[in-house]
Tab-separated table of C-alpha atoms in Angstrom:
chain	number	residue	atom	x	y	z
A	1	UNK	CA	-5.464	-8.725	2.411
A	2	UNK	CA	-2.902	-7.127	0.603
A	3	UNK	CA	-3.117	-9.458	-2.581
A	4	UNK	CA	-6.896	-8.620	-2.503
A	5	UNK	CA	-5.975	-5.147	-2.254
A	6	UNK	CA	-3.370	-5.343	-5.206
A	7	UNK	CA	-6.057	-7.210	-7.394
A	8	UNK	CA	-8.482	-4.614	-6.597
A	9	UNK	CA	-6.667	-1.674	-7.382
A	10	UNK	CA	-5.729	-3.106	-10.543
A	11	UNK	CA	-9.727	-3.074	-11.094
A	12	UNK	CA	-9.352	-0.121	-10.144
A	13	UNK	CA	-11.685	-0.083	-7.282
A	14	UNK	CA	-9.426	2.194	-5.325
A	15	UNK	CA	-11.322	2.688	-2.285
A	16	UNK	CA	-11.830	-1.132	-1.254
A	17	UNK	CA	-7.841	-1.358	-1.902
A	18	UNK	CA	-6.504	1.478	0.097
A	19	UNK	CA	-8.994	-0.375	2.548
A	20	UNK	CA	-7.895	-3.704	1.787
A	21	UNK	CA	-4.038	-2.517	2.374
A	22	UNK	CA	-4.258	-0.413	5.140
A	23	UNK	CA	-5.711	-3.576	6.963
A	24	UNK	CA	-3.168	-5.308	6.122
A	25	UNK	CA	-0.147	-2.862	7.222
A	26	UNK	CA	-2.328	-2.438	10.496
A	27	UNK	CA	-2.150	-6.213	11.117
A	28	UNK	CA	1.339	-7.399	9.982
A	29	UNK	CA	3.588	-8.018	12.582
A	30	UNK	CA	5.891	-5.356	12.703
A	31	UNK	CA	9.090	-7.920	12.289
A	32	UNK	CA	7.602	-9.167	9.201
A	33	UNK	CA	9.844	-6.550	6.870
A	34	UNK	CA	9.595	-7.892	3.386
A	35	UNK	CA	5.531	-8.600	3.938
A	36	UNK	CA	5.322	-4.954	4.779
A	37	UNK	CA	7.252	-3.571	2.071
A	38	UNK	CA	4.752	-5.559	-0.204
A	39	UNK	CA	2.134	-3.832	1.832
A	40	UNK	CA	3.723	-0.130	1.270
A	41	UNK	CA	5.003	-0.838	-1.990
A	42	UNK	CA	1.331	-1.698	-3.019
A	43	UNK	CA	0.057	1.152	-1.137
A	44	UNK	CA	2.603	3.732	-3.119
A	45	UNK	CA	1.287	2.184	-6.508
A	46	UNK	CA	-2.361	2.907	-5.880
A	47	UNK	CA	-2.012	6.647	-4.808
A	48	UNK	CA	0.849	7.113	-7.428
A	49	UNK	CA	-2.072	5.375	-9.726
A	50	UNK	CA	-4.802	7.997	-7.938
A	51	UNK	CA	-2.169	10.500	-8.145
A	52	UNK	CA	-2.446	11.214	-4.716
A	53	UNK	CA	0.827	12.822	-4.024
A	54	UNK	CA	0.743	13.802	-0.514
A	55	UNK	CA	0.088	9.874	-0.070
A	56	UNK	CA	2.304	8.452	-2.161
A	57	UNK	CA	4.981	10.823	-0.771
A	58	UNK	CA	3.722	9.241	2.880
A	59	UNK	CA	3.936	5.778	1.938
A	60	UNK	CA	7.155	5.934	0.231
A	61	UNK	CA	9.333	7.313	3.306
A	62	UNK	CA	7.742	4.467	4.774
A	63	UNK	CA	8.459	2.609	2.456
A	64	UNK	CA	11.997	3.233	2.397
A	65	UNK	CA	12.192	3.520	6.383
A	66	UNK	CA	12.274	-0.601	6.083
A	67	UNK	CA	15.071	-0.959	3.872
């Protein structure tokens, strides 16, 4: 899911990726680390992409919570 969510975003069919990703962050196990930094660091592109700040801003301190 989050490959198909990278590949659509860079269609830029944003909706079915923030879909796509979100699934996938909701299903990874939560010791998998590096798979959900992909996940987040994915999710950060499309909404700095969207320019969704409020988002981005959300997904990065999440992002960075897993360092």
């Amino acid at each position: 899911l989050d490959t198909l969510g990278a590949v659509l975003a860079g269609k830029e069919r944003f909706l079915e990726a923030e879909a796509a990703l979100k699934e996938a962050a909701s299903i990874a196990p939560p010791v998998d680390k590096q798979g959900l930094k992909e996940i987040y660091g994915h999710l950060t592109e499309l909404y700095k992409k969207t320019k969704d700040g409020a988002k981005e801003k959300e997904t990065r301190e999440i992002l960075d919570s897993l360092k």
